[in-house]
mmCIF file of C-alpha atoms in Angstrom:
data_model
loop_
_atom_site.group_PDB
_atom_site.id
_atom_site.type_symbol
_atom_site.label_atom_id
_atom_site.label_comp_id
_atom_site.label_asym_id
_atom_site.label_seq_id
_atom_site.Cartn_x
_atom_site.Cartn_y
_atom_site.Cartn_z
ATOM 1 C CA UNK U 1 163.380 82.057 55.313
ATOM 2 C CA UNK U 2 162.933 81.437 51.598
ATOM 3 C CA UNK U 3 166.073 81.622 49.528
ATOM 4 C CA UNK U 4 168.587 81.982 52.347
ATOM 5 C CA UNK U 5 169.457 80.929 55.873
ATOM 6 C CA UNK U 6 171.037 82.922 58.701
ATOM 7 C CA UNK U 7 173.274 81.545 61.450
ATOM 8 C CA UNK U 8 174.537 83.693 64.308
ATOM 9 C CA UNK U 9 177.971 83.084 65.863
ATOM 10 C CA UNK U 10 178.715 80.694 63.020
ATOM 11 C CA UNK U 11 181.795 78.425 63.059
ATOM 12 C CA UNK U 12 184.079 78.794 60.028
ATOM 13 C CA UNK U 13 186.540 75.956 60.723
ATOM 14 C CA UNK U 14 184.773 73.672 58.265
ATOM 15 C CA UNK U 15 184.416 76.432 55.689
ATOM 16 C CA UNK U 16 188.101 77.082 54.975
ATOM 17 C CA UNK U 17 190.583 74.537 53.664
ATOM 18 C CA UNK U 18 193.395 75.724 55.956
ATOM 19 C CA UNK U 19 191.141 74.497 58.775
ATOM 20 C CA UNK U 20 191.528 77.637 60.847
ATOM 21 C CA UNK U 21 189.106 77.722 63.732
ATOM 22 C CA UNK U 22 187.272 81.037 63.611
ATOM 23 C CA UNK U 23 183.747 82.327 63.948
ATOM 24 C CA UNK U 24 181.592 84.863 62.135
ATOM 25 C CA UNK U 25 179.139 87.162 63.824
ATOM 26 C CA UNK U 26 176.593 86.117 61.198
ATOM 27 C CA UNK U 27 176.619 83.630 58.308
ATOM 28 C CA UNK U 28 174.152 84.108 55.451
ATOM 29 C CA UNK U 29 173.894 81.152 53.081
ATOM 30 C CA UNK U 30 172.290 82.412 49.881
ATOM 31 C CA UNK U 31 170.382 80.077 47.563
ATOM 32 C CA UNK U 32 168.509 82.830 45.708
ATOM 33 C CA UNK U 33 170.689 85.813 44.662
ATOM 34 C CA UNK U 34 167.601 88.045 44.435
ATOM 35 C CA UNK U 35 167.493 87.899 48.236
ATOM 36 C CA UNK U 36 170.871 89.658 48.553
ATOM 37 C CA UNK U 37 169.479 93.221 48.829
ATOM 38 C CA UNK U 38 167.123 92.132 51.608
ATOM 39 C CA UNK U 39 169.902 90.351 53.472
ATOM 40 C CA UNK U 40 172.145 93.422 53.310
ATOM 41 C CA UNK U 41 169.269 95.550 54.634
ATOM 42 C CA UNK U 42 168.721 93.202 57.586
ATOM 43 C CA UNK U 43 169.369 95.127 60.857
ATOM 44 C CA UNK U 44 172.099 92.726 61.997
ATOM 45 C CA UNK U 45 173.886 93.168 58.653
ATOM 46 C CA UNK U 46 173.295 96.747 57.553
ATOM 47 C CA UNK U 47 176.276 99.010 58.037
ATOM 48 C CA UNK U 48 178.592 96.190 59.117
ATOM 49 C CA UNK U 49 181.407 94.356 57.410
ATOM 50 C CA UNK U 50 180.503 91.784 54.751
ATOM 51 C CA UNK U 51 182.782 89.064 53.372
ATOM 52 C CA UNK U 52 181.864 86.728 50.513
ATOM 53 C CA UNK U 53 182.995 83.145 51.025
ATOM 54 C CA UNK U 54 183.037 80.273 48.538
ATOM 55 C CA UNK U 55 184.667 77.064 49.742
ATOM 56 C CA UNK U 56 187.346 78.998 51.628
ATOM 57 C CA UNK U 57 190.020 77.356 49.504
ATOM 58 C CA UNK U 58 191.841 80.580 48.686
ATOM 59 C CA UNK U 59 191.750 82.302 52.033
ATOM 60 C CA UNK U 60 193.655 82.616 55.288
ATOM 61 C CA UNK U 61 191.404 83.696 58.131
ATOM 62 C CA UNK U 62 193.515 85.374 60.821
ATOM 63 C CA UNK U 63 190.766 85.555 63.418
ATOM 64 C CA UNK U 64 187.055 85.839 64.165
ATOM 65 C CA UNK U 65 185.079 87.945 61.681
ATOM 66 C CA UNK U 66 183.022 90.670 63.304
ATOM 67 C CA UNK U 67 180.553 90.938 60.477
ATOM 68 C CA UNK U 68 178.501 88.926 58.005
ATOM 69 C CA UNK U 69 179.924 86.119 55.911
ATOM 70 C CA UNK U 70 177.923 85.702 52.722
ATOM 71 C CA UNK U 71 178.154 82.187 51.268
ATOM 72 C CA UNK U 72 176.741 81.849 47.766
ATOM 73 C CA UNK U 73 174.952 78.492 47.525
ATOM 74 C CA UNK U 74 173.018 79.003 44.295
ATOM 75 C CA UNK U 75 173.459 76.273 41.699
ATOM 76 C CA UNK U 76 172.695 75.598 38.061
ATOM 77 C CA UNK U 77 174.441 75.377 34.693
ATOM 78 C CA UNK U 78 172.762 76.551 31.502
ATOM 79 C CA UNK U 79 173.937 76.376 27.898
ATOM 80 C CA UNK U 80 172.179 79.174 26.043
ATOM 81 C CA UNK U 81 174.083 79.910 22.842
ATOM 82 C CA UNK U 82 175.880 77.597 20.477
ATOM 83 C CA UNK U 83 177.590 78.031 17.150
ATOM 84 C CA UNK U 84 180.066 76.006 15.164
ATOM 85 C CA UNK U 85 183.084 77.333 17.043
ATOM 86 C CA UNK U 86 182.045 77.936 20.648
ATOM 87 C CA UNK U 87 179.326 77.730 23.254
ATOM 88 C CA UNK U 88 178.189 80.162 25.955
ATOM 89 C CA UNK U 89 177.548 78.540 29.332
ATOM 90 C CA UNK U 90 176.144 80.317 32.388
ATOM 91 C CA UNK U 91 177.135 78.762 35.721
ATOM 92 C CA UNK U 92 175.814 79.858 39.107
ATOM 93 C CA UNK U 93 178.329 81.161 41.632
ATOM 94 C CA UNK U 94 177.702 78.339 44.105
ATOM 95 C CA UNK U 95 178.648 75.565 41.682
ATOM 96 C CA UNK U 96 181.839 73.698 42.601
ATOM 97 C CA UNK U 97 184.579 74.681 40.160
ATOM 98 C CA UNK U 98 186.012 71.200 39.640
ATOM 99 C CA UNK U 99 182.552 69.752 39.014
ATOM 100 C CA UNK U 100 181.918 72.437 36.390
ATOM 101 C CA UNK U 101 185.240 71.774 34.637
ATOM 102 C CA UNK U 102 184.524 68.041 34.490
ATOM 103 C CA UNK U 103 181.006 68.719 33.195
ATOM 104 C CA UNK U 104 182.369 70.977 30.426
ATOM 105 C CA UNK U 105 184.855 68.310 29.347
ATOM 106 C CA UNK U 106 182.123 65.678 29.384
ATOM 107 C CA UNK U 107 180.073 67.879 27.043
ATOM 108 C CA UNK U 108 182.977 68.022 24.598
ATOM 109 C CA UNK U 109 184.039 71.624 25.252
ATOM 110 C CA UNK U 110 187.656 72.723 25.476
ATOM 111 C CA UNK U 111 189.469 75.436 27.405
ATOM 112 C CA UNK U 112 189.240 74.566 31.077
ATOM 113 C CA UNK U 113 191.222 71.315 31.016
ATOM 114 C CA UNK U 114 194.342 72.844 32.612
ATOM 115 C CA UNK U 115 192.208 74.233 35.437
ATOM 116 C CA UNK U 116 190.847 70.909 36.634
ATOM 117 C CA UNK U 117 191.098 69.906 40.311
ATOM 118 C CA UNK U 118 191.317 73.494 41.558
ATOM 119 C CA UNK U 119 189.198 73.699 44.719
ATOM 120 C CA UNK U 120 186.610 76.407 45.178
ATOM 121 C CA UNK U 121 183.445 77.680 43.531
ATOM 122 C CA UNK U 122 182.587 79.173 40.155
ATOM 123 C CA UNK U 123 181.885 82.518 41.819
ATOM 124 C CA UNK U 124 185.389 82.692 43.259
ATOM 125 C CA UNK U 125 187.072 81.915 39.932
ATOM 126 C CA UNK U 126 186.891 85.428 38.408
ATOM 127 C CA UNK U 127 187.679 87.145 41.705
ATOM 128 C CA UNK U 128 191.066 85.440 41.916
ATOM 129 C CA UNK U 129 191.412 84.998 38.138
ATOM 130 C CA UNK U 130 192.385 81.438 38.954
ATOM 131 C CA UNK U 131 195.099 79.872 36.867
ATOM 132 C CA UNK U 132 197.249 76.781 36.598
ATOM 133 C CA UNK U 133 199.612 75.109 34.142
ATOM 134 C CA UNK U 134 199.853 78.116 31.861
ATOM 135 C CA UNK U 135 196.130 78.966 31.625
ATOM 136 C CA UNK U 136 194.037 81.658 33.326
ATOM 137 C CA UNK U 137 190.261 81.512 33.619
ATOM 138 C CA UNK U 138 189.937 85.090 32.315
ATOM 139 C CA UNK U 139 190.639 83.810 28.805
ATOM 140 C CA UNK U 140 187.315 81.976 28.802
ATOM 141 C CA UNK U 141 185.061 84.377 30.716
ATOM 142 C CA UNK U 142 182.463 86.203 28.637
ATOM 143 C CA UNK U 143 180.573 88.080 31.359
ATOM 144 C CA UNK U 144 180.223 88.144 35.137
ATOM 145 C CA UNK U 145 176.913 88.849 36.866
ATOM 146 C CA UNK U 146 177.303 90.559 40.225
ATOM 147 C CA UNK U 147 175.477 92.621 42.813
ATOM 148 C CA UNK U 148 177.055 96.043 43.235
ATOM 149 C CA UNK U 149 176.775 96.973 46.898
ATOM 150 C CA UNK U 150 177.719 100.604 46.095
ATOM 151 C CA UNK U 151 174.790 101.199 43.756
ATOM 152 C CA UNK U 152 172.398 98.528 45.053
ATOM 153 C CA UNK U 153 171.951 97.031 41.592
ATOM 154 C CA UNK U 154 172.609 93.777 39.793
ATOM 155 C CA UNK U 155 174.979 94.304 36.872
ATOM 156 C CA UNK U 156 176.502 92.309 34.013
ATOM 157 C CA UNK U 157 180.199 93.050 33.488
ATOM 158 C CA UNK U 158 182.070 92.201 30.318
ATOM 159 C CA UNK U 159 185.651 90.957 30.402
ATOM 160 C CA UNK U 160 187.181 94.431 30.087
ATOM 161 C CA UNK U 161 185.152 95.717 33.041
ATOM 162 C CA UNK U 162 186.451 92.841 35.188
ATOM 163 C CA UNK U 163 190.013 94.250 34.937
ATOM 164 C CA UNK U 164 191.679 90.862 34.976
ATOM 165 C CA UNK U 165 195.417 90.521 35.574
ATOM 166 C CA UNK U 166 197.731 87.860 36.997
ATOM 167 C CA UNK U 167 195.843 86.277 39.942
ATOM 168 C CA UNK U 168 193.890 89.504 40.265
ATOM 169 C CA UNK U 169 190.748 91.300 39.138
ATOM 170 C CA UNK U 170 188.637 94.362 39.768
ATOM 171 C CA UNK U 171 186.579 92.250 42.155
ATOM 172 C CA UNK U 172 189.634 91.489 44.264
ATOM 173 C CA UNK U 173 190.792 95.099 44.146
ATOM 174 C CA UNK U 174 187.417 96.272 45.452
ATOM 175 C CA UNK U 175 186.614 93.610 48.011
ATOM 176 C CA UNK U 176 183.258 94.217 49.624
ATOM 177 C CA UNK U 177 181.777 95.994 46.616
ATOM 178 C CA UNK U 178 180.952 93.074 44.334
ATOM 179 C CA UNK U 179 179.020 89.878 45.068
ATOM 180 C CA UNK U 180 179.405 87.515 42.122
ATOM 181 C CA UNK U 181 176.196 85.580 41.450
ATOM 182 C CA UNK U 182 176.945 83.874 38.100
ATOM 183 C CA UNK U 183 179.610 83.620 35.392
ATOM 184 C CA UNK U 184 179.126 83.082 31.666
ATOM 185 C CA UNK U 185 181.948 81.250 29.922
ATOM 186 C CA UNK U 186 182.728 81.189 26.210
ATOM 187 C CA UNK U 187 184.201 77.760 25.575
ATOM 188 C CA UNK U 188 185.553 76.634 22.206
ATOM 189 C CA UNK U 189 184.853 73.246 20.733
ATOM 190 C CA UNK U 190 188.480 73.017 19.666
ATOM 191 C CA UNK U 191 191.625 74.930 20.565
ATOM 192 C CA UNK U 192 195.379 74.585 20.591
ATOM 193 C CA UNK U 193 196.200 72.647 23.745
ATOM 194 C CA UNK U 194 198.471 74.196 26.369
ATOM 195 C CA UNK U 195 201.077 71.487 26.877
ATOM 196 C CA UNK U 196 204.338 73.316 27.463
ATOM 197 C CA UNK U 197 204.040 74.129 31.172
ATOM 198 C CA UNK U 198 205.281 72.219 34.207
ATOM 199 C CA UNK U 199 205.535 68.759 32.734
ATOM 200 C CA UNK U 200 202.171 68.359 31.008
ATOM 201 C CA UNK U 201 203.624 67.201 27.691
ATOM 202 C CA UNK U 202 205.841 64.704 29.491
ATOM 203 C CA UNK U 203 202.931 63.380 31.533
ATOM 204 C CA UNK U 204 200.802 62.957 28.417
ATOM 205 C CA UNK U 205 203.695 61.010 26.910
ATOM 206 C CA UNK U 206 203.854 58.730 29.943
ATOM 207 C CA UNK U 207 200.160 58.027 29.397
ATOM 208 C CA UNK U 208 201.020 56.695 25.929
ATOM 209 C CA UNK U 209 199.011 59.394 24.159
ATOM 210 C CA UNK U 210 200.383 60.689 20.846
ATOM 211 C CA UNK U 211 197.385 62.821 19.792
ATOM 212 C CA UNK U 212 196.075 64.367 23.011
ATOM 213 C CA UNK U 213 192.596 65.807 23.466
ATOM 214 C CA UNK U 214 191.426 68.197 26.222
ATOM 215 C CA UNK U 215 190.375 65.118 28.196
ATOM 216 C CA UNK U 216 193.930 63.745 28.085
ATOM 217 C CA UNK U 217 195.377 67.092 29.188
ATOM 218 C CA UNK U 218 192.930 67.167 32.103
ATOM 219 C CA UNK U 219 193.963 63.658 33.131
ATOM 220 C CA UNK U 220 197.631 64.654 32.962
ATOM 221 C CA UNK U 221 196.958 67.689 35.168
ATOM 222 C CA UNK U 222 195.047 65.546 37.676
ATOM 223 C CA UNK U 223 198.014 63.173 37.903
ATOM 224 C CA UNK U 224 200.522 66.007 38.300
ATOM 225 C CA UNK U 225 198.488 67.874 40.916
ATOM 226 C CA UNK U 226 197.770 64.685 42.864
ATOM 227 C CA UNK U 227 201.478 63.862 43.041
ATOM 228 C CA UNK U 228 202.781 67.335 43.805
ATOM 229 C CA UNK U 229 200.142 69.078 45.901
ATOM 230 C CA UNK U 230 198.896 67.985 49.329
ATOM 231 C CA UNK U 231 195.203 67.152 49.487
ATOM 232 C CA UNK U 232 193.211 69.638 51.657
ATOM 233 C CA UNK U 233 191.085 66.683 52.767
ATOM 234 C CA UNK U 234 194.199 65.165 54.343
ATOM 235 C CA UNK U 235 196.135 68.213 55.564
ATOM 236 C CA UNK U 236 194.907 71.783 55.825
ATOM 237 C CA UNK U 237 196.141 74.025 53.007
ATOM 238 C CA UNK U 238 194.987 76.627 50.513
ATOM 239 C CA UNK U 239 197.028 75.439 47.555
ATOM 240 C CA UNK U 240 199.764 77.717 46.257
ATOM 241 C CA UNK U 241 200.166 80.369 48.928
ATOM 242 C CA UNK U 242 202.432 82.771 47.034
ATOM 243 C CA UNK U 243 202.245 84.268 43.572
ATOM 244 C CA UNK U 244 205.084 83.705 41.138
ATOM 245 C CA UNK U 245 206.819 87.109 41.289
ATOM 246 C CA UNK U 246 207.003 89.234 38.164
ATOM 247 C CA UNK U 247 210.209 91.275 37.834
ATOM 248 C CA UNK U 248 212.028 93.308 35.209
ATOM 249 C CA UNK U 249 213.949 91.336 32.608
ATOM 250 C CA UNK U 250 217.296 92.754 33.758
ATOM 251 C CA UNK U 251 216.680 91.605 37.337
ATOM 252 C CA UNK U 252 215.561 88.190 36.108
ATOM 253 C CA UNK U 253 218.695 87.827 33.985
ATOM 254 C CA UNK U 254 220.917 88.762 36.939
ATOM 255 C CA UNK U 255 219.153 86.274 39.231
ATOM 256 C CA UNK U 256 219.387 83.496 36.645
ATOM 257 C CA UNK U 257 223.098 84.155 36.244
ATOM 258 C CA UNK U 258 223.672 84.101 40.010
ATOM 259 C CA UNK U 259 221.423 81.078 40.597
ATOM 260 C CA UNK U 260 221.684 78.488 37.792
ATOM 261 C CA UNK U 261 218.544 76.401 37.504
ATOM 262 C CA UNK U 262 216.205 79.207 38.551
ATOM 263 C CA UNK U 263 213.024 78.790 36.451
ATOM 264 C CA UNK U 264 212.222 82.009 34.576
ATOM 265 C CA UNK U 265 209.469 82.559 32.010
ATOM 266 C CA UNK U 266 208.770 85.519 29.695
ATOM 267 C CA UNK U 267 205.900 87.714 30.844
ATOM 268 C CA UNK U 268 203.957 90.645 29.464
ATOM 269 C CA UNK U 269 205.532 94.026 28.832
ATOM 270 C CA UNK U 270 209.142 92.913 28.750
ATOM 271 C CA UNK U 271 209.002 91.466 32.268
ATOM 272 C CA UNK U 272 209.719 87.952 33.511
ATOM 273 C CA UNK U 273 207.967 85.577 35.881
ATOM 274 C CA UNK U 274 210.021 83.615 38.427
ATOM 275 C CA UNK U 275 208.980 80.391 40.118
ATOM 276 C CA UNK U 276 208.156 81.208 43.736
ATOM 277 C CA UNK U 277 208.374 77.579 44.855
ATOM 278 C CA UNK U 278 211.999 77.385 43.696
ATOM 279 C CA UNK U 279 212.861 80.548 45.640
ATOM 280 C CA UNK U 280 211.191 79.223 48.786
ATOM 281 C CA UNK U 281 212.935 75.861 48.570
ATOM 282 C CA UNK U 282 216.314 77.483 47.879
ATOM 283 C CA UNK U 283 215.778 79.704 50.937
ATOM 284 C CA UNK U 284 215.402 76.557 53.043
ATOM 285 C CA UNK U 285 211.693 76.621 53.828
ATOM 286 C CA UNK U 286 210.413 73.509 52.052
ATOM 287 C CA UNK U 287 209.202 71.098 54.737
ATOM 288 C CA UNK U 288 210.032 73.503 57.573
ATOM 289 C CA UNK U 289 207.491 73.932 60.341
ATOM 290 C CA UNK U 290 207.009 75.758 63.617
ATOM 291 C CA UNK U 291 204.429 74.078 65.763
ATOM 292 C CA UNK U 292 201.593 73.148 63.427
ATOM 293 C CA UNK U 293 202.334 75.864 60.848
ATOM 294 C CA UNK U 294 204.732 75.132 58.011
ATOM 295 C CA UNK U 295 205.472 74.717 54.325
ATOM 296 C CA UNK U 296 204.664 71.404 52.684
ATOM 297 C CA UNK U 297 207.453 68.877 52.212
ATOM 298 C CA UNK U 298 205.799 67.905 48.927
ATOM 299 C CA UNK U 299 205.626 71.371 47.376
ATOM 300 C CA UNK U 300 207.484 74.398 48.727
ATOM 301 C CA UNK U 301 204.747 76.783 47.598
ATOM 302 C CA UNK U 302 202.040 75.339 49.863
ATOM 303 C CA UNK U 303 201.478 76.647 53.393
ATOM 304 C CA UNK U 304 200.037 73.851 55.542
ATOM 305 C CA UNK U 305 198.270 73.450 58.855
ATOM 306 C CA UNK U 306 199.553 70.247 60.443
ATOM 307 C CA UNK U 307 196.779 70.269 63.015
ATOM 308 C CA UNK U 308 195.788 73.103 65.291
ATOM 309 C CA UNK U 309 197.673 76.111 63.914
ATOM 310 C CA UNK U 310 195.783 79.354 64.386
ATOM 311 C CA UNK U 311 195.348 82.007 61.741
ATOM 312 C CA UNK U 312 197.926 84.319 63.363
ATOM 313 C CA UNK U 313 200.433 81.443 63.622
ATOM 314 C CA UNK U 314 200.038 80.564 59.950
ATOM 315 C CA UNK U 315 200.355 84.204 58.920
ATOM 316 C CA UNK U 316 203.445 84.679 61.092
ATOM 317 C CA UNK U 317 205.106 81.689 59.438
ATOM 318 C CA UNK U 318 204.193 83.005 55.975
ATOM 319 C CA UNK U 319 205.845 86.305 56.878
ATOM 320 C CA UNK U 320 208.993 84.412 57.858
ATOM 321 C CA UNK U 321 209.040 82.883 54.381
ATOM 322 C CA UNK U 322 208.587 86.307 52.789
ATOM 323 C CA UNK U 323 211.452 87.727 54.837
ATOM 324 C CA UNK U 324 213.742 84.776 54.114
ATOM 325 C CA UNK U 325 213.216 84.937 50.355
ATOM 326 C CA UNK U 326 213.691 88.698 50.343
ATOM 327 C CA UNK U 327 216.944 88.408 52.276
ATOM 328 C CA UNK U 328 218.352 85.793 49.876
ATOM 329 C CA UNK U 329 217.030 87.014 46.514
ATOM 330 C CA UNK U 330 215.839 90.603 46.966
ATOM 331 C CA UNK U 331 212.309 89.645 45.914
ATOM 332 C CA UNK U 332 209.211 90.266 48.015
ATOM 333 C CA UNK U 333 206.674 87.443 47.645
ATOM 334 C CA UNK U 334 202.980 88.294 47.617
ATOM 335 C CA UNK U 335 200.329 85.994 49.069
ATOM 336 C CA UNK U 336 197.972 84.499 46.498
ATOM 337 C CA UNK U 337 195.025 83.816 48.864
ATOM 338 C CA UNK U 338 192.985 86.519 50.495
ATOM 339 C CA UNK U 339 194.257 87.200 54.027
ATOM 340 C CA UNK U 340 191.467 88.458 56.301
#
């Protein structure tokens, strides 16, 4: 079939970085987004559940999916507007995120350097509003092109319509409605570098750099991530499994007083953000495992599959972590990946 392929009873074990063995009733791999309406009208698809899947790097699959998994495989990057200060770049949803970041840096554009080495696809980036080392992708998104399954139309959404918030978006809040097909980024040629988060400035210093560029920041982030985070190619994981909780300033002050060393950062609206990894480690879960499910001994925030853990086993262990942190600190952690 031109523009897409269909696979019935499709294995998903190689399509999620937690390496959970599961199957989908139908897998549609889409190379041409214009084929989406026809795919959704296909008798085996119409009226059933549909889940969009990128690289499966931000997802915990709890079991077989009795519906259609739609994998966007369209590619292409186009620069279509330049001025002295910024450039607009349209990237297809199926492009690998890390490849796109490296390409943008190679072209001399700034903005995405802190977001290097994040697994996944361009299409998944706005859904999760991916972020790392003090930067969120929403800052650099101009528009998102998506297929609206409610109206049966392709639409172009500006940043306000995407309803971005911390690790969240309107796409994530209305899962099943939107199928992202491309993202246009507005990248500056120069910007103030974000150096004051999680050791970046110190790492740049270790590199012997006194006047860092976006390239140097990206290299520092690569070194930090490579040291701290387990590689999904070596051990199954989905990166940071829990969001950093946001609490009222009074609660944050009380926790900091009771637990010296607790990392707390100012957040919007008079709130504060607390480091989830610190809470998890202090609750005794770093490196703990039950069977093949556990938390990484390298980074307390990362749920790992040591081998053959099932989706339900991984989710049960994550719930233990949530309960343990709540019992010790009175804070309820929220999963960062999609749990399906």
